[in-house]
Amino acid sequence: MTTALPERDGHEAVVTLDRREGPYGEVVLRQRGRDFEIIANGCFLMDTADGRSERLLIQAALDELDRTGGPAERPSVLIGGLGVGFSLAYAAAEPRWGRIAVVEREAAIIDWHRTGPLGAFSGGALDDERVEVLHTDLLEYLAAADGERYDALCLDIDNGPDWTVTESNDGLYGADGLAVLWHRLRSGGVLAVWSAQPSPAFEEALRTAGFSDVVTHEIQVARGVPDVVHLARRAG
């Protein structure tokens, strides 16, 4: 990794730790004080300042499986997006999960967890025998005709249904994408989707796509609208 001279952003020094050009554009890892940030194509994606909503993404899915009896005693979960590692670490800390797959398309982000500073936030989860890291694009993985089905899909992709940095990610939240997600869940399985803002339109899209028990959990943040986790279940 390379370290640049710190640049001033507000009152905190921001240090660029690594900058890589990949098939989806530029990905940057920066440090701001004690926190780390991931920037994609010049747009802020996430940081390590507050992982409450990323942890809720996992907990809400497990609670919903418990509430409905769940399709499996030790359910499997697919996490869409490794990010800064909060969701994966939280899942790996829960012994009730069986298989834990995490899809991440950016090789740089996987490297920052395996050999870089983000490993402190994934907490060694990549070495858990239940965990498999799938280095691929989530939409391509989900669209595979012979794809595996899961008891829970926990997706933290881009900034949510109403604000995507990568244009192709829009397809995940539309009718065709939701049909693919429905198919990749076992009967009684749970879909949890992180978003940087509430989306009533996405709630309605979930119902239209055949999901039931659609609810939205809000997490208040220091500034602006709350982060949310949209939750839904495949009934049939």
Coordinates of N, CA and C in Angstrom, one line a residue:
M1 N 0.8 -1.2 0.0 CA 0.0 0.0 0.0 C 0.9 1.3 0.0
T2 N 0.4 2.3 -0.6 CA 1.1 3.6 -0.6 C 0.4 4.6 0.3
T3 N 1.2 5.5 0.9 CA 0.7 6.5 1.7 C 1.0 7.9 1.2
A4 N 0.0 8.7 0.9 CA 0.2 10.0 0.4 C 0.3 11.0 1.6
L5 N 0.9 12.2 1.3 CA 0.8 13.2 2.3 C -0.6 13.6 2.7
P6 N -0.9 13.8 4.0 CA -2.3 14.1 4.3 C -2.8 15.4 3.7
E7 N -4.1 15.3 3.3 CA -4.7 16.5 2.8 C -5.8 16.9 3.8
R8 N -6.0 18.2 4.0 CA -7.0 18.7 5.0 C -8.4 18.6 4.4
D9 N -9.3 18.0 5.2 CA -10.7 18.0 4.8 C -11.5 18.4 6.0
G10 N -12.0 19.6 6.1 CA -12.6 20.1 7.3 C -11.5 20.3 8.4
H11 N -11.7 19.6 9.5 CA -10.7 19.8 10.6 C -9.8 18.5 10.8
E12 N -10.0 17.5 10.0 CA -9.3 16.3 10.1 C -8.4 16.0 8.9
A13 N -7.2 15.5 9.2 CA -6.3 15.1 8.1 C -6.8 13.8 7.4
V14 N -6.9 13.8 6.1 CA -7.3 12.6 5.4 C -6.1 12.1 4.6
V15 N -5.8 10.8 4.9 CA -4.6 10.2 4.2 C -5.1 9.1 3.3
T16 N -4.7 9.1 2.0 CA -5.0 8.1 1.1 C -4.0 6.9 1.3
L17 N -4.5 5.8 1.6 CA -3.7 4.6 1.9 C -3.4 3.7 0.7
D18 N -4.4 3.7 -0.2 CA -4.3 2.8 -1.4 C -5.3 3.3 -2.4
R19 N -4.9 3.3 -3.7 CA -5.7 3.7 -4.8 C -5.5 2.7 -5.9
R20 N -6.6 2.1 -6.4 CA -6.5 1.1 -7.4 C -7.5 1.3 -8.5
E21 N -7.1 1.0 -9.7 CA -8.0 1.0 -10.9 C -8.4 -0.4 -11.2
G22 N -9.7 -0.6 -11.2 CA -10.2 -2.0 -11.5 C -11.2 -2.0 -12.6
P23 N -11.8 -3.1 -12.9 CA -12.8 -3.2 -14.0 C -14.0 -2.4 -13.8
Y24 N -14.3 -1.9 -12.6 CA -15.5 -1.1 -12.3 C -15.1 0.4 -12.0
G25 N -13.8 0.7 -12.2 CA -13.4 2.1 -12.0 C -12.4 2.1 -10.8
E26 N -12.2 3.3 -10.3 CA -11.2 3.5 -9.2 C -11.8 3.3 -7.8
V27 N -11.0 2.6 -7.0 CA -11.4 2.3 -5.6 C -10.3 2.8 -4.7
V28 N -10.7 3.6 -3.7 CA -9.7 4.3 -2.8 C -10.0 3.9 -1.4
L29 N -8.9 3.6 -0.6 CA -9.0 3.5 0.8 C -8.3 4.7 1.5
R30 N -9.1 5.4 2.3 CA -8.6 6.6 3.0 C -8.7 6.4 4.5
Q31 N -7.9 7.1 5.2 CA -8.0 7.2 6.7 C -8.3 8.6 7.1
R32 N -9.3 8.7 7.9 CA -9.6 10.0 8.5 C -9.6 9.9 10.0
G33 N -8.6 10.4 10.6 CA -8.5 10.2 12.1 C -8.3 8.7 12.4
R34 N -9.2 8.2 13.2 CA -9.2 6.8 13.5 C -10.0 5.9 12.6
D35 N -10.7 6.5 11.7 CA -11.6 5.8 10.8 C -11.1 5.6 9.4
F36 N -11.6 4.6 8.7 CA -11.2 4.3 7.4 C -12.4 4.5 6.5
E37 N -12.2 4.9 5.2 CA -13.3 5.2 4.3 C -13.0 4.5 2.9
I38 N -14.0 4.0 2.3 CA -13.9 3.4 1.0 C -14.6 4.4 0.0
I39 N -13.9 4.8 -1.0 CA -14.4 5.7 -2.0 C -14.4 5.0 -3.4
A40 N -15.5 5.0 -4.1 CA -15.6 4.4 -5.4 C -15.9 5.4 -6.5
N41 N -15.0 5.6 -7.4 CA -15.1 6.5 -8.5 C -15.4 7.9 -8.0
G42 N -14.7 8.3 -7.0 CA -14.9 9.6 -6.4 C -16.1 9.8 -5.5
C43 N -16.9 8.8 -5.3 CA -18.1 8.9 -4.4 C -17.9 8.1 -3.2
F44 N -18.2 8.7 -2.0 CA -18.1 8.0 -0.7 C -19.1 6.8 -0.7
L45 N -18.6 5.7 -0.3 CA -19.4 4.5 -0.1 C -19.7 4.2 1.3
M46 N -18.7 4.1 2.2 CA -18.8 3.6 3.5 C -17.6 4.0 4.3
D47 N -17.8 3.9 5.7 CA -16.6 4.1 6.6 C -16.8 3.3 7.8
T48 N -15.8 3.3 8.7 CA -15.8 2.5 9.9 C -16.3 3.3 11.1
A49 N -16.9 4.4 10.9 CA -17.3 5.3 12.0 C -18.5 4.7 12.8
D50 N -19.4 4.0 12.2 CA -20.6 3.5 12.9 C -21.2 2.3 12.1
G51 N -21.1 1.2 12.7 CA -21.5 -0.1 12.0 C -22.9 -0.6 12.5
R52 N -23.7 0.3 13.2 CA -24.9 -0.2 13.7 C -25.9 -0.8 12.6
S53 N -26.0 0.0 11.5 CA -27.0 -0.5 10.5 C -26.5 -1.7 9.8
E54 N -25.2 -1.8 9.6 CA -24.6 -3.0 9.0 C -24.8 -4.3 9.8
R55 N -24.7 -4.1 11.2 CA -25.0 -5.2 12.1 C -26.4 -5.5 12.1
L56 N -27.3 -4.5 12.1 CA -28.7 -4.7 12.1 C -29.1 -5.5 10.8
L57 N -28.5 -5.3 9.7 CA -28.8 -6.1 8.5 C -28.8 -7.6 8.8
I58 N -27.8 -8.0 9.5 CA -27.7 -9.4 9.8 C -28.6 -9.9 11.0
Q59 N -28.7 -9.0 12.0 CA -29.5 -9.4 13.2 C -31.0 -9.4 12.8
A60 N -31.5 -8.5 12.0 CA -32.9 -8.4 11.6 C -33.3 -9.6 10.8
A61 N -32.4 -10.1 9.9 CA -32.7 -11.3 9.1 C -32.8 -12.5 10.0
L62 N -31.8 -12.7 11.0 CA -31.9 -13.8 11.9 C -33.1 -13.8 12.8
D63 N -33.5 -12.6 13.3 CA -34.7 -12.5 14.1 C -35.9 -12.9 13.4
E64 N -36.0 -12.5 12.1 CA -37.1 -12.8 11.3 C -37.2 -14.3 11.0
L65 N -36.1 -14.9 10.8 CA -36.1 -16.4 10.7 C -36.5 -17.1 11.9
D66 N -36.1 -16.5 13.1 CA -36.5 -17.1 14.4 C -38.0 -16.9 14.6
R67 N -38.5 -15.7 14.2 CA -39.9 -15.4 14.4 C -40.8 -16.4 13.6
T68 N -40.4 -16.7 12.4 CA -41.3 -17.5 11.5 C -40.9 -19.0 11.6
G69 N -40.0 -19.4 12.4 CA -39.6 -20.8 12.5 C -38.4 -21.1 11.6
G70 N -38.3 -20.3 10.5 CA -37.1 -20.5 9.6 C -37.1 -21.8 8.9
P71 N -36.5 -21.8 7.7 CA -36.4 -23.0 6.9 C -35.3 -24.0 7.3
A72 N -34.4 -23.6 8.3 CA -33.3 -24.5 8.7 C -32.9 -24.2 10.1
E73 N -32.4 -25.2 10.8 CA -31.9 -25.1 12.1 C -30.7 -24.2 12.2
R74 N -29.7 -24.4 11.3 CA -28.6 -23.6 11.1 C -28.6 -22.9 9.8
P75 N -29.3 -21.8 9.6 CA -29.5 -21.2 8.3 C -28.3 -20.7 7.6
S76 N -28.3 -20.7 6.3 CA -27.3 -20.2 5.5 C -27.6 -18.7 5.2
V77 N -26.5 -17.9 5.0 CA -26.7 -16.5 4.7 C -25.7 -16.1 3.6
L78 N -26.2 -15.3 2.6 CA -25.4 -14.7 1.6 C -25.3 -13.2 1.9
I79 N -24.1 -12.7 2.1 CA -23.9 -11.3 2.4 C -23.4 -10.6 1.1
G80 N -24.2 -9.7 0.6 CA -23.8 -9.0 -0.6 C -23.0 -7.8 -0.3
G81 N -21.7 -7.8 -0.5 CA -20.8 -6.7 -0.2 C -20.0 -6.9 1.1
L82 N -18.7 -7.1 0.9 CA -17.8 -7.2 2.1 C -17.6 -5.8 2.8
G83 N -17.5 -4.8 2.0 CA -17.4 -3.4 2.6 C -16.3 -3.3 3.6
V84 N -16.6 -2.7 4.8 CA -15.6 -2.5 5.8 C -15.7 -3.7 6.8
G85 N -16.5 -4.7 6.6 CA -16.5 -5.9 7.3 C -17.4 -6.0 8.5
F86 N -18.2 -5.0 8.8 CA -19.1 -5.1 10.0 C -20.1 -6.2 9.9
S87 N -20.8 -6.3 8.7 CA -21.8 -7.3 8.6 C -21.2 -8.8 8.7
L88 N -20.1 -9.0 8.0 CA -19.5 -10.3 8.0 C -19.0 -10.7 9.4
A89 N -18.4 -9.7 10.1 CA -17.9 -10.0 11.5 C -19.1 -10.3 12.4
Y90 N -20.2 -9.6 12.3 CA -21.3 -9.8 13.1 C -21.9 -11.2 12.8
A91 N -22.0 -11.6 11.6 CA -22.5 -12.9 11.2 C -21.6 -14.0 11.8
A92 N -20.3 -13.9 11.6 CA -19.4 -14.9 12.0 C -19.4 -15.0 13.6
A93 N -19.7 -14.0 14.3 CA -19.8 -14.1 15.8 C -21.0 -14.8 16.3
E94 N -21.9 -15.1 15.4 CA -23.2 -15.8 15.8 C -23.1 -17.3 15.4
P95 N -23.0 -18.2 16.4 CA -22.8 -19.6 16.1 C -24.0 -20.2 15.4
R96 N -25.2 -19.6 15.5 CA -26.4 -20.2 14.9 C -26.4 -20.2 13.3
W97 N -25.6 -19.3 12.7 CA -25.5 -19.3 11.3 C -24.7 -20.6 10.9
G98 N -25.1 -21.2 9.8 CA -24.3 -22.3 9.2 C -23.4 -21.7 8.2
R99 N -23.7 -22.0 6.9 CA -22.8 -21.4 5.8 C -23.0 -19.9 5.7
I100 N -21.8 -19.2 5.6 CA -21.8 -17.8 5.4 C -21.0 -17.4 4.2
A101 N -21.7 -17.0 3.1 CA -21.0 -16.6 1.9 C -21.1 -15.1 1.8
V102 N -20.0 -14.5 1.4 CA -19.9 -13.1 1.1 C -19.4 -12.8 -0.3
V103 N -20.1 -12.0 -1.0 CA -19.8 -11.7 -2.4 C -19.2 -10.3 -2.4
E104 N -18.0 -10.2 -3.0 CA -17.3 -8.9 -3.1 C -16.6 -8.8 -4.5
R105 N -17.0 -7.8 -5.3 CA -16.4 -7.8 -6.6 C -15.1 -7.1 -6.7
E106 N -14.7 -6.3 -5.7 CA -13.5 -5.5 -5.7 C -12.4 -6.3 -5.0
A107 N -11.4 -6.7 -5.8 CA -10.2 -7.4 -5.3 C -9.5 -6.6 -4.2
A108 N -9.5 -5.3 -4.4 CA -8.8 -4.4 -3.5 C -9.4 -4.5 -2.1
I109 N -10.7 -4.5 -2.0 CA -11.4 -4.5 -0.7 C -11.1 -5.8 0.0
I110 N -11.1 -7.0 -0.8 CA -10.7 -8.2 -0.1 C -9.3 -8.2 0.4
D111 N -8.4 -7.6 -0.4 CA -7.0 -7.4 0.0 C -6.9 -6.6 1.3
W112 N -7.6 -5.5 1.4 CA -7.6 -4.6 2.5 C -8.0 -5.3 3.8
H113 N -8.8 -6.4 3.6 CA -9.2 -7.2 4.8 C -8.2 -8.3 5.1
R114 N -7.6 -8.9 4.1 CA -6.7 -10.0 4.3 C -5.3 -9.5 4.8
T115 N -4.9 -8.4 4.2 CA -3.5 -7.9 4.6 C -3.4 -6.5 5.0
G116 N -4.6 -5.8 5.0 CA -4.6 -4.4 5.3 C -5.3 -4.0 6.6
P117 N -5.6 -2.7 6.8 CA -6.2 -2.3 8.1 C -7.6 -2.6 8.3
L118 N -8.3 -3.0 7.2 CA -9.7 -3.4 7.4 C -9.9 -4.7 8.1
G119 N -8.8 -5.5 8.2 CA -8.9 -6.8 8.9 C -9.3 -6.6 10.3
A120 N -9.0 -5.5 10.9 CA -9.4 -5.2 12.3 C -10.9 -5.2 12.5
F121 N -11.6 -4.8 11.4 CA -13.0 -4.7 11.5 C -13.8 -5.9 11.1
S122 N -13.2 -6.8 10.2 CA -13.8 -8.1 9.9 C -13.4 -9.1 11.0
G123 N -12.5 -8.8 11.9 CA -12.2 -9.5 13.1 C -11.8 -11.0 12.8
G124 N -11.1 -11.3 11.8 CA -10.7 -12.6 11.5 C -11.7 -13.5 10.9
A125 N -12.9 -12.9 10.6 CA -14.0 -13.7 10.1 C -13.7 -14.4 8.8
L126 N -12.7 -13.9 8.0 CA -12.4 -14.5 6.7 C -11.7 -15.9 6.9
D127 N -11.3 -16.2 8.2 CA -10.6 -17.4 8.5 C -11.6 -18.4 9.1
D128 N -12.9 -18.0 9.3 CA -13.9 -18.9 9.9 C -14.2 -20.0 8.9
E129 N -14.3 -21.2 9.3 CA -14.5 -22.3 8.4 C -15.9 -22.3 7.7
R130 N -16.8 -21.5 8.3 CA -18.1 -21.4 7.7 C -18.2 -20.4 6.6
V131 N -17.1 -19.5 6.5 CA -17.1 -18.4 5.6 C -16.5 -18.7 4.3
E132 N -17.1 -18.3 3.2 CA -16.5 -18.4 1.9 C -16.6 -17.0 1.2
V133 N -15.5 -16.4 0.8 CA -15.5 -15.2 0.1 C -15.5 -15.4 -1.4
L134 N -16.5 -14.9 -2.1 CA -16.7 -15.1 -3.5 C -16.4 -13.8 -4.2
H135 N -15.2 -13.9 -4.9 CA -14.8 -12.7 -5.6 C -15.5 -12.6 -7.0
T136 N -16.6 -12.0 -7.0 CA -17.4 -11.9 -8.3 C -18.4 -10.8 -8.1
D137 N -19.0 -10.4 -9.2 CA -20.1 -9.4 -9.2 C -21.4 -10.1 -8.7
L138 N -22.0 -9.4 -7.7 CA -23.2 -10.0 -7.1 C -24.3 -10.3 -8.1
L139 N -24.6 -9.3 -9.0 CA -25.6 -9.5 -10.0 C -25.4 -10.7 -10.9
E140 N -24.1 -10.9 -11.3 CA -23.8 -12.1 -12.1 C -23.9 -13.4 -11.3
Y141 N -23.5 -13.3 -10.1 CA -23.6 -14.5 -9.2 C -25.0 -14.9 -9.0
L142 N -25.9 -13.9 -8.7 CA -27.3 -14.2 -8.5 C -28.0 -14.8 -9.7
A143 N -27.6 -14.3 -10.9 CA -28.2 -14.6 -12.1 C -27.9 -16.0 -12.6
A144 N -26.9 -16.7 -12.1 CA -26.5 -18.0 -12.5 C -27.7 -19.0 -12.4
A145 N -27.9 -19.7 -13.5 CA -29.1 -20.5 -13.6 C -29.1 -21.6 -12.5
D146 N -27.9 -22.2 -12.2 CA -27.8 -23.3 -11.3 C -27.4 -22.8 -9.9
G147 N -27.7 -21.6 -9.5 CA -27.2 -21.0 -8.3 C -27.8 -21.6 -7.0
E148 N -27.0 -21.5 -6.0 CA -27.3 -22.0 -4.7 C -28.5 -21.1 -4.1
R149 N -29.3 -21.8 -3.3 CA -30.3 -21.0 -2.6 C -29.9 -20.9 -1.1
Y150 N -30.4 -19.8 -0.5 CA -30.0 -19.4 0.9 C -31.2 -19.2 1.7
D151 N -31.0 -19.3 3.0 CA -32.1 -19.0 4.0 C -32.2 -17.5 4.2
A152 N -31.1 -16.8 4.0 CA -31.2 -15.3 4.1 C -30.2 -14.7 3.1
L153 N -30.7 -13.6 2.5 CA -29.9 -12.7 1.7 C -29.8 -11.4 2.4
C154 N -28.6 -11.0 2.7 CA -28.3 -9.7 3.4 C -27.5 -8.8 2.5
L155 N -28.1 -7.8 1.9 CA -27.5 -7.1 0.8 C -27.1 -5.7 1.2
D156 N -25.9 -5.3 1.1 CA -25.4 -3.9 1.3 C -24.6 -3.5 0.1
I157 N -25.4 -3.2 -1.0 CA -24.8 -2.9 -2.3 C -25.0 -1.5 -2.6
D158 N -23.9 -0.8 -2.9 CA -24.0 0.6 -3.3 C -24.6 1.4 -2.1
N159 N -25.5 2.4 -2.4 CA -26.1 3.2 -1.3 C -27.6 2.9 -1.2
G160 N -28.0 1.8 -1.8 CA -29.4 1.4 -1.6 C -30.3 1.6 -2.9
P161 N -31.6 1.3 -2.8 CA -32.4 1.3 -4.0 C -32.5 2.7 -4.7
D162 N -32.4 3.8 -4.0 CA -32.7 5.1 -4.6 C -31.5 5.9 -5.0
W163 N -30.3 5.3 -4.7 CA -29.1 6.1 -5.0 C -27.9 5.2 -5.2
T164 N -27.7 4.9 -6.4 CA -26.6 3.9 -6.7 C -25.4 4.7 -7.4
V165 N -24.2 4.3 -7.0 CA -23.0 4.9 -7.6 C -22.7 4.2 -8.9
T166 N -22.9 2.9 -9.0 CA -22.7 2.1 -10.2 C -24.0 1.9 -10.8
E167 N -24.2 2.3 -12.1 CA -25.5 2.3 -12.7 C -26.0 0.9 -12.8
S168 N -25.2 -0.1 -13.1 CA -25.7 -1.4 -13.3 C -26.3 -2.0 -12.0
N169 N -26.0 -1.4 -10.8 CA -26.6 -1.9 -9.6 C -28.1 -1.6 -9.5
D170 N -28.6 -0.6 -10.3 CA -30.0 -0.3 -10.3 C -30.8 -1.6 -10.6
G171 N -30.3 -2.5 -11.4 CA -31.1 -3.7 -11.8 C -31.4 -4.6 -10.6
L172 N -30.6 -4.5 -9.6 CA -30.8 -5.4 -8.4 C -32.2 -5.0 -7.7
Y173 N -32.6 -3.8 -7.8 CA -33.7 -3.3 -7.0 C -35.0 -3.2 -7.8
G174 N -34.9 -3.5 -9.1 CA -36.1 -3.4 -10.0 C -36.8 -4.8 -10.0
A175 N -37.8 -4.9 -10.8 CA -38.7 -6.1 -10.9 C -37.9 -7.3 -11.2
D176 N -37.0 -7.2 -12.2 CA -36.2 -8.4 -12.7 C -35.3 -8.8 -11.6
G177 N -34.6 -7.8 -10.9 CA -33.7 -8.2 -9.9 C -34.3 -8.8 -8.7
L178 N -35.5 -8.3 -8.3 CA -36.2 -8.8 -7.1 C -36.7 -10.3 -7.4
A179 N -37.0 -10.5 -8.7 CA -37.4 -11.9 -9.1 C -36.3 -12.8 -8.9
V180 N -35.1 -12.4 -9.2 CA -33.9 -13.2 -9.1 C -33.6 -13.5 -7.6
L181 N -33.8 -12.4 -6.8 CA -33.6 -12.6 -5.3 C -34.6 -13.5 -4.7
W182 N -35.9 -13.4 -5.1 CA -36.9 -14.3 -4.7 C -36.5 -15.8 -5.0
H183 N -36.0 -16.0 -6.2 CA -35.7 -17.3 -6.6 C -34.5 -17.9 -5.8
R184 N -33.6 -17.0 -5.4 CA -32.4 -17.5 -4.7 C -32.6 -17.7 -3.2
L185 N -33.8 -17.4 -2.7 CA -34.2 -17.7 -1.3 C -34.9 -19.0 -1.3
R186 N -34.7 -19.8 -0.2 CA -35.5 -21.0 0.1 C -36.9 -20.5 0.5
S187 N -37.9 -21.4 0.5 CA -39.2 -21.0 0.9 C -39.1 -20.7 2.4
G188 N -39.7 -19.5 2.8 CA -39.6 -19.0 4.2 C -38.4 -18.2 4.4
G189 N -37.5 -18.0 3.4 CA -36.3 -17.3 3.6 C -36.5 -15.8 3.7
V190 N -35.5 -15.1 4.1 CA -35.6 -13.6 4.4 C -34.6 -12.8 3.5
L191 N -35.1 -11.7 3.0 CA -34.3 -10.8 2.3 C -34.2 -9.5 3.2
A192 N -32.9 -9.1 3.4 CA -32.6 -7.8 4.1 C -31.8 -7.0 3.2
V193 N -32.2 -5.7 3.1 CA -31.5 -4.8 2.1 C -31.2 -3.5 2.9
W194 N -29.9 -3.2 2.9 CA -29.4 -1.9 3.5 C -29.7 -0.7 2.6
S195 N -30.0 0.4 3.1 CA -30.2 1.6 2.3 C -29.8 2.8 3.1
A196 N -29.2 3.8 2.4 CA -28.8 5.1 3.0 C -30.0 6.0 3.3
Q197 N -31.2 5.6 2.9 CA -32.3 6.4 3.1 C -33.6 5.5 3.0
P198 N -34.7 5.9 3.6 CA -35.9 5.1 3.5 C -36.4 5.2 2.0
S199 N -37.1 4.1 1.6 CA -37.6 4.1 0.3 C -39.0 3.4 0.2
P200 N -40.1 4.2 0.4 CA -41.4 3.6 0.3 C -41.7 2.9 -1.1
A201 N -41.1 3.5 -2.1 CA -41.2 2.9 -3.4 C -40.6 1.4 -3.5
F202 N -39.5 1.3 -2.8 CA -38.9 -0.1 -2.8 C -39.7 -1.0 -1.9
E203 N -40.3 -0.5 -0.9 CA -41.2 -1.4 -0.1 C -42.4 -1.9 -1.0
E204 N -42.9 -1.0 -1.8 CA -44.0 -1.4 -2.6 C -43.5 -2.4 -3.7
A205 N -42.3 -2.2 -4.2 CA -41.8 -3.1 -5.2 C -41.6 -4.5 -4.6
L206 N -41.2 -4.6 -3.4 CA -41.0 -5.9 -2.7 C -42.4 -6.6 -2.7
R207 N -43.4 -5.9 -2.3 CA -44.7 -6.5 -2.2 C -45.2 -6.9 -3.6
T208 N -45.0 -6.1 -4.6 CA -45.4 -6.4 -6.0 C -44.6 -7.6 -6.5
A209 N -43.4 -7.8 -6.0 CA -42.6 -9.0 -6.5 C -43.0 -10.3 -5.8
G210 N -43.9 -10.2 -4.8 CA -44.4 -11.4 -4.2 C -43.8 -11.6 -2.8
F211 N -43.0 -10.7 -2.3 CA -42.5 -10.8 -0.9 C -43.6 -10.4 0.1
S212 N -43.6 -11.1 1.3 CA -44.5 -10.8 2.3 C -43.8 -10.2 3.6
D213 N -44.6 -9.8 4.6 CA -44.0 -9.3 5.8 C -43.0 -8.2 5.6
V214 N -43.3 -7.3 4.7 CA -42.3 -6.2 4.4 C -42.3 -5.1 5.5
V215 N -41.2 -4.9 6.1 CA -41.0 -3.9 7.1 C -39.7 -3.1 6.9
T216 N -39.6 -2.0 7.5 CA -38.4 -1.2 7.4 C -38.0 -0.7 8.8
H217 N -36.7 -1.0 9.1 CA -36.1 -0.6 10.4 C -35.2 0.6 10.1
E218 N -35.4 1.6 10.9 CA -34.6 2.8 10.8 C -33.5 2.9 11.9
I219 N -32.4 3.5 11.5 CA -31.3 3.7 12.4 C -30.9 5.2 12.3
Q220 N -31.1 5.9 13.4 CA -30.9 7.3 13.3 C -29.3 7.6 13.2
V221 N -29.0 8.6 12.4 CA -27.6 8.9 12.3 C -27.4 10.4 12.7
A222 N -26.1 10.8 12.9 CA -25.8 12.1 13.4 C -26.4 13.2 12.6
R223 N -26.3 13.0 11.3 CA -26.8 14.0 10.3 C -27.6 13.4 9.2
G224 N -28.6 14.1 8.8 CA -29.4 13.7 7.6 C -30.4 12.6 7.9
V225 N -30.9 12.0 6.9 CA -32.0 11.0 7.0 C -31.4 9.7 7.6
P226 N -32.2 8.9 8.2 CA -31.7 7.7 8.9 C -31.3 6.6 7.8
D227 N -30.3 5.8 8.2 CA -30.0 4.6 7.5 C -31.2 3.6 7.7
V228 N -31.4 2.7 6.8 CA -32.5 1.8 7.0 C -32.1 0.4 6.6
V229 N -32.9 -0.6 7.1 CA -32.8 -2.0 6.6 C -34.2 -2.4 6.2
H230 N -34.4 -2.7 4.9 CA -35.7 -3.2 4.4 C -35.7 -4.7 4.6
L231 N -36.8 -5.2 5.1 CA -36.9 -6.6 5.4 C -38.1 -7.2 4.7
A232 N -38.0 -8.4 4.2 CA -39.1 -9.1 3.5 C -38.9 -10.6 3.5
R233 N -39.9 -11.3 3.3 CA -39.8 -12.8 3.4 C -40.4 -13.4 2.2
R234 N -39.8 -14.5 1.7 CA -40.4 -15.3 0.7 C -41.3 -16.3 1.3
A235 N -42.6 -16.2 1.1 CA -43.6 -17.0 1.7 C -43.8 -18.3 1.0
G236 N -43.6 -18.4 -0.3 CA -43.9 -19.6 -1.0 C -42.7 -20.2 -1.7

